[in-house]
Short mmCIF file of C-alpha atoms in Angstrom, two decimals:
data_model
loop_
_atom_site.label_atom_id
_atom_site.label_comp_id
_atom_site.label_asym_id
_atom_site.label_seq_id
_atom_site.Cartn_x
_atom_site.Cartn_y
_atom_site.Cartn_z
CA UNK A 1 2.25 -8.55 -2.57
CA UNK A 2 -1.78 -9.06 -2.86
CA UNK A 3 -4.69 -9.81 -1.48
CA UNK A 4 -6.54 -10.43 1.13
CA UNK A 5 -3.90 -12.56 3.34
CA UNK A 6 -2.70 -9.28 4.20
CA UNK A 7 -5.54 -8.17 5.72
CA UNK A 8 -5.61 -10.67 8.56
CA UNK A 9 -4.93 -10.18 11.87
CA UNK A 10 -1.87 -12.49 14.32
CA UNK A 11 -0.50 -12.30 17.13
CA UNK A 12 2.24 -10.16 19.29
CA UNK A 13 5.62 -11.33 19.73
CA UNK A 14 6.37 -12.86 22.68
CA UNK A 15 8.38 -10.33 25.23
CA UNK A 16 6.65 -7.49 23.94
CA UNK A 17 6.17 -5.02 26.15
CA UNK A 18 3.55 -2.29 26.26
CA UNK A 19 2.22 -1.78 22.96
CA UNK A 20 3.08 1.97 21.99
CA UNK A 21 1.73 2.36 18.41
CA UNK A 22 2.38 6.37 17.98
CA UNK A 23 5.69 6.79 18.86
CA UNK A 24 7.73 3.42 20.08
CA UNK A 25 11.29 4.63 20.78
CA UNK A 26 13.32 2.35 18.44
CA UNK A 27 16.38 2.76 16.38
CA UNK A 28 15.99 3.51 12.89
CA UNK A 29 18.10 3.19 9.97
CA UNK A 30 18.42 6.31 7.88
CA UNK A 31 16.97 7.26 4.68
CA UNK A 32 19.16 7.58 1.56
CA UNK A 33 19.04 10.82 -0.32
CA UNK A 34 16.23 10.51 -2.88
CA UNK A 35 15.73 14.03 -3.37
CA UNK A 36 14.53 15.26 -6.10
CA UNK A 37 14.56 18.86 -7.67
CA UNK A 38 11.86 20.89 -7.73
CA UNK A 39 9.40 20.62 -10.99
CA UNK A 40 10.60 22.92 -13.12
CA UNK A 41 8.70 25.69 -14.60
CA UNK A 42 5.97 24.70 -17.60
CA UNK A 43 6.36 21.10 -16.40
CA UNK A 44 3.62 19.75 -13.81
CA UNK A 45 2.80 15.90 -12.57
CA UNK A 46 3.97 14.24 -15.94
CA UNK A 47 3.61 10.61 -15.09
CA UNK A 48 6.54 9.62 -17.09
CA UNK A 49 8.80 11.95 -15.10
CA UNK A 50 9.37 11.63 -11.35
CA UNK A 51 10.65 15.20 -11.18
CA UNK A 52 7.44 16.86 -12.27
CA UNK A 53 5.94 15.98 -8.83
CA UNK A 54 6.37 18.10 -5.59
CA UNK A 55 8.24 16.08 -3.31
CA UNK A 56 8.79 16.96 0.55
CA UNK A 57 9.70 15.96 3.70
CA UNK A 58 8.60 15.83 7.17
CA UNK A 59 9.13 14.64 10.66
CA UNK A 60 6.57 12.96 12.73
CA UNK A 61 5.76 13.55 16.26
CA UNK A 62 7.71 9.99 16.86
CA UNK A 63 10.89 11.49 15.39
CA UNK A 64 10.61 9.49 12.57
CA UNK A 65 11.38 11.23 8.26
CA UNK A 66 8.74 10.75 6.06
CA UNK A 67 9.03 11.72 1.88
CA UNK A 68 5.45 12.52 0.33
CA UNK A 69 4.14 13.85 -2.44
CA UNK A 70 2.04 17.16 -1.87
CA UNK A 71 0.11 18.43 -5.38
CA UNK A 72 -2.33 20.83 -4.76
CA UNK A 73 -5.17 22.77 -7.07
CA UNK A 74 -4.54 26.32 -8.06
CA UNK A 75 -7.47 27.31 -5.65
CA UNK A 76 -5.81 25.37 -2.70
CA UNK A 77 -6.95 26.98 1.02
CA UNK A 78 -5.55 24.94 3.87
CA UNK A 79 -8.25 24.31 6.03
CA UNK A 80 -11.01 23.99 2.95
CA UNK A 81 -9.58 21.89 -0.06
CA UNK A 82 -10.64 18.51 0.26
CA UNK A 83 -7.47 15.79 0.99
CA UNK A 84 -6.94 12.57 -0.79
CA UNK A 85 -4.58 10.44 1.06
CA UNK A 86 -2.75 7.76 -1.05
CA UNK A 87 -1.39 4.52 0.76
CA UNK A 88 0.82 2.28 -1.82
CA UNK A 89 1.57 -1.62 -1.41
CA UNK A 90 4.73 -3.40 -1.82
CA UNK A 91 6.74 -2.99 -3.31
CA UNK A 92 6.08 0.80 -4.68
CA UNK A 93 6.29 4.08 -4.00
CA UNK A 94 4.49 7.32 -3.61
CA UNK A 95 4.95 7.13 -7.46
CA UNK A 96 2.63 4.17 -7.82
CA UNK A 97 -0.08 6.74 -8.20
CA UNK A 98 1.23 8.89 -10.97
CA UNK A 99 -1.73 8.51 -13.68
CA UNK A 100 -4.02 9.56 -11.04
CA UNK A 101 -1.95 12.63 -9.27
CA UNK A 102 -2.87 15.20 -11.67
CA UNK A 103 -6.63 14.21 -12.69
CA UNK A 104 -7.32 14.47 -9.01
CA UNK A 105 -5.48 17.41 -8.04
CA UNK A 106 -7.63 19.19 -11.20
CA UNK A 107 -11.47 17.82 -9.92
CA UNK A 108 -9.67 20.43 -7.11
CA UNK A 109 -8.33 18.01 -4.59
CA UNK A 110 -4.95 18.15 -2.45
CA UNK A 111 -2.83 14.89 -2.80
CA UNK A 112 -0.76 13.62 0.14
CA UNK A 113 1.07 10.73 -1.36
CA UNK A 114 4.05 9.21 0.94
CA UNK A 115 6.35 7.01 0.10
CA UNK A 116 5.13 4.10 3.00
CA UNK A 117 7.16 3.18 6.49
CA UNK A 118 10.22 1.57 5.00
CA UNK A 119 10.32 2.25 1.48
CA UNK A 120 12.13 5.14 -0.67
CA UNK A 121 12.82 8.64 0.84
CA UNK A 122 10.85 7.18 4.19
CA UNK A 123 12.60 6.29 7.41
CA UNK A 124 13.46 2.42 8.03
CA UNK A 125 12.83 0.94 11.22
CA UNK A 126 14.17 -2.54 12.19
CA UNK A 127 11.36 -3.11 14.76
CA UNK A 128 9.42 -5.12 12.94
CA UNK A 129 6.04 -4.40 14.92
CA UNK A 130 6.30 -1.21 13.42
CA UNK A 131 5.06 -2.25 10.38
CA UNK A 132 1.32 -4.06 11.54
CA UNK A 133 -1.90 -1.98 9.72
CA UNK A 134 -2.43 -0.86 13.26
CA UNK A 135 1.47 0.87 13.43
CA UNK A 136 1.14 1.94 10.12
CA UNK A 137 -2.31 3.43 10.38
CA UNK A 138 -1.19 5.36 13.76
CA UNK A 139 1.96 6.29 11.57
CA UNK A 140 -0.75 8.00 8.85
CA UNK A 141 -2.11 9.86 12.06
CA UNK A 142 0.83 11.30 12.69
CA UNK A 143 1.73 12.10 9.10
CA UNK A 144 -1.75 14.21 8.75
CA UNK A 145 -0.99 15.44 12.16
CA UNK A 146 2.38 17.21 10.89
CA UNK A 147 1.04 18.33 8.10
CA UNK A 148 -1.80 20.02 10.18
CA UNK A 149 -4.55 18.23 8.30
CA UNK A 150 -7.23 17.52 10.86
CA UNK A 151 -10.44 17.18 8.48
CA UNK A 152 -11.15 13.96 7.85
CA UNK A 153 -9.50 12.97 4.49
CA UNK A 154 -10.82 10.22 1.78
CA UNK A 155 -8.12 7.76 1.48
CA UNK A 156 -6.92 6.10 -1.48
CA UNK A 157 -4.98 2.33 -0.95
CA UNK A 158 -3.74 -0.37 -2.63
CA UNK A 159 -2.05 -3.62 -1.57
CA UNK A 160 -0.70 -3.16 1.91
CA UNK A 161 -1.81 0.33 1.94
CA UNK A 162 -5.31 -1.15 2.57
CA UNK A 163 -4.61 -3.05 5.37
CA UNK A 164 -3.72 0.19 7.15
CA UNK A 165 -6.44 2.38 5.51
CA UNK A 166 -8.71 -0.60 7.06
CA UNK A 167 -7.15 -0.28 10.28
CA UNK A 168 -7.55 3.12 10.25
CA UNK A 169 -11.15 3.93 9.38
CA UNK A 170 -11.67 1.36 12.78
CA UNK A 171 -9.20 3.22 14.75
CA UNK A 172 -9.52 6.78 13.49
CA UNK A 173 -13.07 6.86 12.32
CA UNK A 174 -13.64 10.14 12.80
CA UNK A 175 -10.96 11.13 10.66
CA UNK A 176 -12.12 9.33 7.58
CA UNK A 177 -14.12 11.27 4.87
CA UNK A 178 -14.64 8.37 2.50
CA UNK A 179 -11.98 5.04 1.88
CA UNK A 180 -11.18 3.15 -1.43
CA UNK A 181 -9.23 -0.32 -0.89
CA UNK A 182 -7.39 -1.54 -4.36
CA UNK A 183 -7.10 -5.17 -4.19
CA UNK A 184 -7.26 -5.96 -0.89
CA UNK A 185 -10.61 -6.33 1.09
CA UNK A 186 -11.34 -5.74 4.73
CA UNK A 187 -10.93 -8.40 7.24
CA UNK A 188 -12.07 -8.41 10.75
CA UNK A 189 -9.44 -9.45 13.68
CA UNK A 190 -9.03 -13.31 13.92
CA UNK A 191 -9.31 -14.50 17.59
CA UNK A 192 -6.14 -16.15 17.31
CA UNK A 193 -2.71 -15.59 16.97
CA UNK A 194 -1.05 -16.78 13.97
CA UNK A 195 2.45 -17.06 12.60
CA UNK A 196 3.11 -16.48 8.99
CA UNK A 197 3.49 -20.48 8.08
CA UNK A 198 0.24 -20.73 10.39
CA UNK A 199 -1.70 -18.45 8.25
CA UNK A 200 -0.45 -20.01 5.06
CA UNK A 201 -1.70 -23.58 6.46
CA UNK A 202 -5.29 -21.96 7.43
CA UNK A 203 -5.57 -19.54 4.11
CA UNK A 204 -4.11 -22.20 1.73
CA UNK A 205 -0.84 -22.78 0.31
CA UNK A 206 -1.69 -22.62 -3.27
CA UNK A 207 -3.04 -18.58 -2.39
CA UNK A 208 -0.39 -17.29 0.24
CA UNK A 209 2.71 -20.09 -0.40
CA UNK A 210 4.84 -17.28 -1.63
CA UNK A 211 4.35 -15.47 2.20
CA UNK A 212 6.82 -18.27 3.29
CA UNK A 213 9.23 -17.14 1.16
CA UNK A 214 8.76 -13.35 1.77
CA UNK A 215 9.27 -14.27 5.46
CA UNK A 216 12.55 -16.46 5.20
CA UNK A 217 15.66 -14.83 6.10
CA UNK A 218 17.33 -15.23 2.88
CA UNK A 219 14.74 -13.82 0.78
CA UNK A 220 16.50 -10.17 1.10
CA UNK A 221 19.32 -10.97 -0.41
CA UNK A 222 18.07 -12.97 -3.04
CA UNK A 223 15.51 -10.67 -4.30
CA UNK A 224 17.86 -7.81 -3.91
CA UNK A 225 20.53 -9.57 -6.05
CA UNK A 226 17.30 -10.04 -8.63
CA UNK A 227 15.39 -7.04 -8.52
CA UNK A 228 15.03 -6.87 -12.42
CA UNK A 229 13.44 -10.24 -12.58
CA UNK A 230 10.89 -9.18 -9.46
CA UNK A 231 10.09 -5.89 -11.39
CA UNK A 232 9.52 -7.76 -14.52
CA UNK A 233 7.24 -10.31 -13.04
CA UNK A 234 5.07 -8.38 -10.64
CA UNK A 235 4.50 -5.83 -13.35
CA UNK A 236 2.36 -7.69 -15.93
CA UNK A 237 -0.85 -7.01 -17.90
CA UNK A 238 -4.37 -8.66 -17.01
CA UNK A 239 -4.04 -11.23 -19.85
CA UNK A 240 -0.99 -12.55 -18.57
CA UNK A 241 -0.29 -12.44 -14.97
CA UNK A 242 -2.39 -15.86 -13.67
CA UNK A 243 0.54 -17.50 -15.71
CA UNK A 244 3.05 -18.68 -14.32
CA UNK A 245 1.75 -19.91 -10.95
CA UNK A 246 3.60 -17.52 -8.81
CA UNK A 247 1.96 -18.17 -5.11
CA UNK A 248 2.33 -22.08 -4.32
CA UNK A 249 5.31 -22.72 -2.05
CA UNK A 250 8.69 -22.24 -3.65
CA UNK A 251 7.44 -20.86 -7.12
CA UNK A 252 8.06 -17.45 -6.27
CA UNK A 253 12.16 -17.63 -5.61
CA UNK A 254 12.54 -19.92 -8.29
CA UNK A 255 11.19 -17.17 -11.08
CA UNK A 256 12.63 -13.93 -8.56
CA UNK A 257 16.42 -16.41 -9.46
CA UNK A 258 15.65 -17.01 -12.97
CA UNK A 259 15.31 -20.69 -12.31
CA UNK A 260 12.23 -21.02 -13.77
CA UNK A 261 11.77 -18.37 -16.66
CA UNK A 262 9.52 -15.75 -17.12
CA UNK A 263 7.00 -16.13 -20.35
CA UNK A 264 6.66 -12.91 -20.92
CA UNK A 265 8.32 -9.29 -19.87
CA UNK A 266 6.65 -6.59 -18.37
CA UNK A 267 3.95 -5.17 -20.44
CA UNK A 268 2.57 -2.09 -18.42
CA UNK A 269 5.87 -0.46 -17.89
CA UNK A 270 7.68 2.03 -20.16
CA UNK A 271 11.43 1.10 -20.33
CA UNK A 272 12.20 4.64 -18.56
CA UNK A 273 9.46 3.71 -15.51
CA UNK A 274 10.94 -0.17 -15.39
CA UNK A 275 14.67 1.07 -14.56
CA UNK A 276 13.20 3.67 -12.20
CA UNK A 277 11.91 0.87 -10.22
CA UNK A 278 14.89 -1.38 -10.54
CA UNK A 279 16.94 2.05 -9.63
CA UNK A 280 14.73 3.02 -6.57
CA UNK A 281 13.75 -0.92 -5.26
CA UNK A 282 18.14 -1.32 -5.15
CA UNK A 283 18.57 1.74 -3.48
CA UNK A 284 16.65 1.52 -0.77
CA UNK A 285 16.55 -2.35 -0.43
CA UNK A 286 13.86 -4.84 0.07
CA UNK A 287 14.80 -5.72 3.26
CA UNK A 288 12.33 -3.51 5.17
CA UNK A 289 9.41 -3.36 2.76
CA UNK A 290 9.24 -7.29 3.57
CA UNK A 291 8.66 -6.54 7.05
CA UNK A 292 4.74 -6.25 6.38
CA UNK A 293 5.03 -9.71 6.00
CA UNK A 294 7.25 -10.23 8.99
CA UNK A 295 5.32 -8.51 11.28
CA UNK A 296 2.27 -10.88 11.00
CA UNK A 297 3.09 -12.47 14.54
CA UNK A 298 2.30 -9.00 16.04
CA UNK A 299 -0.85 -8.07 14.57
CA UNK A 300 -2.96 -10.26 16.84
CA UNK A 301 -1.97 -8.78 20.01
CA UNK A 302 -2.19 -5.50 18.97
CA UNK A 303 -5.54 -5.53 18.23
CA UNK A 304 -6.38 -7.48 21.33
CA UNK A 305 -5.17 -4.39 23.32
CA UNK A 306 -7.43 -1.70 21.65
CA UNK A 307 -10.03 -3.56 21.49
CA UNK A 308 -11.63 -1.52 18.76
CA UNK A 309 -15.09 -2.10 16.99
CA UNK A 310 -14.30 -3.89 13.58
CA UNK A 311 -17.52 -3.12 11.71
CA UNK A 312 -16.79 0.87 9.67
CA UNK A 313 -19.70 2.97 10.18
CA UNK A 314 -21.87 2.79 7.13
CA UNK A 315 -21.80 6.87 7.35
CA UNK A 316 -18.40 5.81 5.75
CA UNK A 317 -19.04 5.67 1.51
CA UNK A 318 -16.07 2.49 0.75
CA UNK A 319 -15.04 1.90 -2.57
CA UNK A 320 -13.52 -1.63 -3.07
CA UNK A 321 -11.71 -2.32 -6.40
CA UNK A 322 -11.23 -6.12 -7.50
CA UNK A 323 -9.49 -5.92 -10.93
CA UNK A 324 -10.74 -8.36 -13.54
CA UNK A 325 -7.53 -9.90 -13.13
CA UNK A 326 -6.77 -9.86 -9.87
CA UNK A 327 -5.09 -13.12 -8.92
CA UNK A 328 -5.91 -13.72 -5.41
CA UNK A 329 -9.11 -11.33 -4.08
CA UNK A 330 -11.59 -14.10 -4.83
CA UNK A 331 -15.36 -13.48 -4.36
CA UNK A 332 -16.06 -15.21 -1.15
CA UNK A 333 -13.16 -13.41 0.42
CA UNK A 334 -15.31 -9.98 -0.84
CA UNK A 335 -18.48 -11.67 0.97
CA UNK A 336 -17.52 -11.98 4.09
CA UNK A 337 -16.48 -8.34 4.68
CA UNK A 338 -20.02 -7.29 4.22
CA UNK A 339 -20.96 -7.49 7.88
CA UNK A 340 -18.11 -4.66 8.68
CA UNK A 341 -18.95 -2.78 5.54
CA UNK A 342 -22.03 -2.27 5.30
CA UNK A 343 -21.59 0.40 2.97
CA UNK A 344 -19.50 -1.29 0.68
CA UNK A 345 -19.27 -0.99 -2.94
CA UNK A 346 -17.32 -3.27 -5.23
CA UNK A 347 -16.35 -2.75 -8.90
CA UNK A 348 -14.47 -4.24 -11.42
CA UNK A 349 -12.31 -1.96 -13.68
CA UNK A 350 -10.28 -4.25 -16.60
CA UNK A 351 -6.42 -5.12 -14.99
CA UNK A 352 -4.32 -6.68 -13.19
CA UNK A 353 -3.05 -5.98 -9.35
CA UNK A 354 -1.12 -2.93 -10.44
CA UNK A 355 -4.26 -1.65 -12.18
CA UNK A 356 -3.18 1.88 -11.40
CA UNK A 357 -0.73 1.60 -13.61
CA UNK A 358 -1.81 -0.75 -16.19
CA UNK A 359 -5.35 1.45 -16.62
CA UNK A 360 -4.32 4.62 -15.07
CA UNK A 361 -6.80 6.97 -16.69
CA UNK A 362 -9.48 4.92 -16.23
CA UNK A 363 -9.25 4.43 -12.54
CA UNK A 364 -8.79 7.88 -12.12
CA UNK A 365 -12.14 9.32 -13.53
CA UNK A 366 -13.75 5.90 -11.61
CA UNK A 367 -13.05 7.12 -8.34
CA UNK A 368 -13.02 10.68 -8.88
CA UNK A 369 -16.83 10.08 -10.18
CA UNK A 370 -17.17 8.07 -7.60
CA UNK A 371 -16.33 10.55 -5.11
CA UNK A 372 -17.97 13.35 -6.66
CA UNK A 373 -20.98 11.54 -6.45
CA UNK A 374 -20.96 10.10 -2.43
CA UNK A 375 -19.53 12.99 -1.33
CA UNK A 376 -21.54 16.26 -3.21
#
């Protein structure tokens, strides 16, 4: 869900074989059909209506179906308009980036929002490994790589999404323009290998309890037969989401069942944009968006084998946004990602984790003055 827990770096499974990030031959479960119709005429990136977008589809170089949102400006030439990638967290959607689609896309930028590895219109593997920031960044790769993209793009991430955009600005350096994190700072590889209770016990229990949950085997199930109650308690304003206490162990599933009741409803989602994520979250399941938590004991080993340099180039202009109330990201976790970004900027726009939603217009003329001004 947040912060920088998911940043960290495990360890492999044990009987992995050779790791094979790009294109491991595993089974996969098939999307369902979340098509959508094209915008229709007069009607162009309305954030309250998912249909106004341009939705595609492609398949990667790894066989594997991704959906994505592809706006571009009127002036759009392939190899010249500048590309904004956009990497959403759990548990969202290409759509998590609505308010900021269409300012973008008029400063004269393409947008290449997909919906994630797992989620929506998006293949679902059951490999788990497939969904470490290293996977998931080589998956990107392979995404701009179908899409013929091979200037480097500024990328845009939130949540999980910056895990992976952090894994790959170390990985795929050259391809990176520019990189804004939401939430979720950079953190180096840990020499160690960690399972997911493991890295609760060293990161604290009162910050990443609710990981135990995420990685139990009944938490599928029970979140699934509660997605209304998830929707309405992840999606909550600044002023109100540090209560209740949602990461200490066991907290989580007790407000996800309705044990323990929620003080307030959503208050940055319309009614029409809460059912389209109760709609969309029970359609596709949150089985598989759960495996970026699962897929901690693999991260380690990965890494080990690539043996890439963890500090970014500070040629690299990073953006990292730590919402005012952001309930996790605290300010030493910010300070000791310094040494690997020594570029880094940090600001402090007024929201909560979802502060792309809850102060949409804001964030978007933030970063696209932001990148106006690095990148001129």
């Amino acid at each position: 869900m947040e912060e920088g827990g998911a940043g960290y770096t495990t360890g492999r499974g044990p009987g992995q074989g050779p790791l094979e990030i790009l294109s491991p031959q595993v089974s996969y479960i098939p999307s369902p059909n979340f098509d959508i119709e094209p915008p229709p005429k007069g009607i162009a990136m309305d954030p309250s209506d998912p249909s106004s977008f341009n939705l595609q589809h492609t398949k990667l170089a790894n066989g594997r179906n991704y959906r994505y949102c592809d706006q571009t400006p009127t002036d759009h030439v392939h190899e010249k308009t500048p590309v904004l990638l956009l990497m959403h967290g759990f548990p969202e959607s290409w759509y998590e980036w609505r308010y900021q689609i269409g300012p973008w896309v008029r400063r004269g930028w393409r947008i290449i929002a997909p919906d994630m590895l797992g989620y929506g219109g998006t293949d679902k593997p059951d490999d788990v490994s497939l969904y470490t920031p290293l996977s998931i960044a080589a998956e990107m790769a392979g995404l701009l790589d179908a899409l013929d993209l091979q200037q480097p793009v500024v990328i845009v991430a939130h949540d999980w999404g910056a895990p992976a955009a952090w894994a790959f600005a170390i990985r795929y350096t050259e391809r990176v323009r520019s990189l804004i994190a939401i939430s979720v700072p950079y953190q180096p590889p840990l020499p160690m290998s960690l399972t997911v209770p493991q890295l609760v016990e060293v990161f604290g229990s009162d910050v990443l309890g609710y990981w135990l949950f995420f990685d139990s085997p009944e938490a599928p199930a029970i979140i699934d037969a509660n997605i209304s109650n998830m929707v309405d308690l992840f999606w909550r304003s600044h002023d109100t989401t540090s209560k209740p206490p949602l990461y200490p162990p066991g907290a989580l599933q007790k407000y996800i069942t309705g044990e323990w009741k929620i003080e307030s409803p959503s208050t940055i989602l319309s009614e029409k944009e809460r059912q389209w994520y109760i709609d969309t979250l029970k359609a596709g399941g949150i089985e598989k968006p759960l495996n970026y938590y699962k897929s901690t004991p693999y991260r380690y080993g990965q890494e080990q084998e690539l043996k890439l340099n963890p500090v970014i180039p500070s040629t690299i202009p990073i953006l990292l946004i730590v919402p005012t109330g952001e309930s996790i990201t605290s300010a030493k976790a910010v300070e000791r990602t310094r040494p690997f970004v020594p570029s880094m900027e940090v600001v402090h726009p007024v929201g909560a984790h979802f502060v792309m939603v809850e102060s949409g217009a804001e964030v978007a003329k933030m970063i696209g003055e932001w990148l106006e001004e690095k990148l001129k």
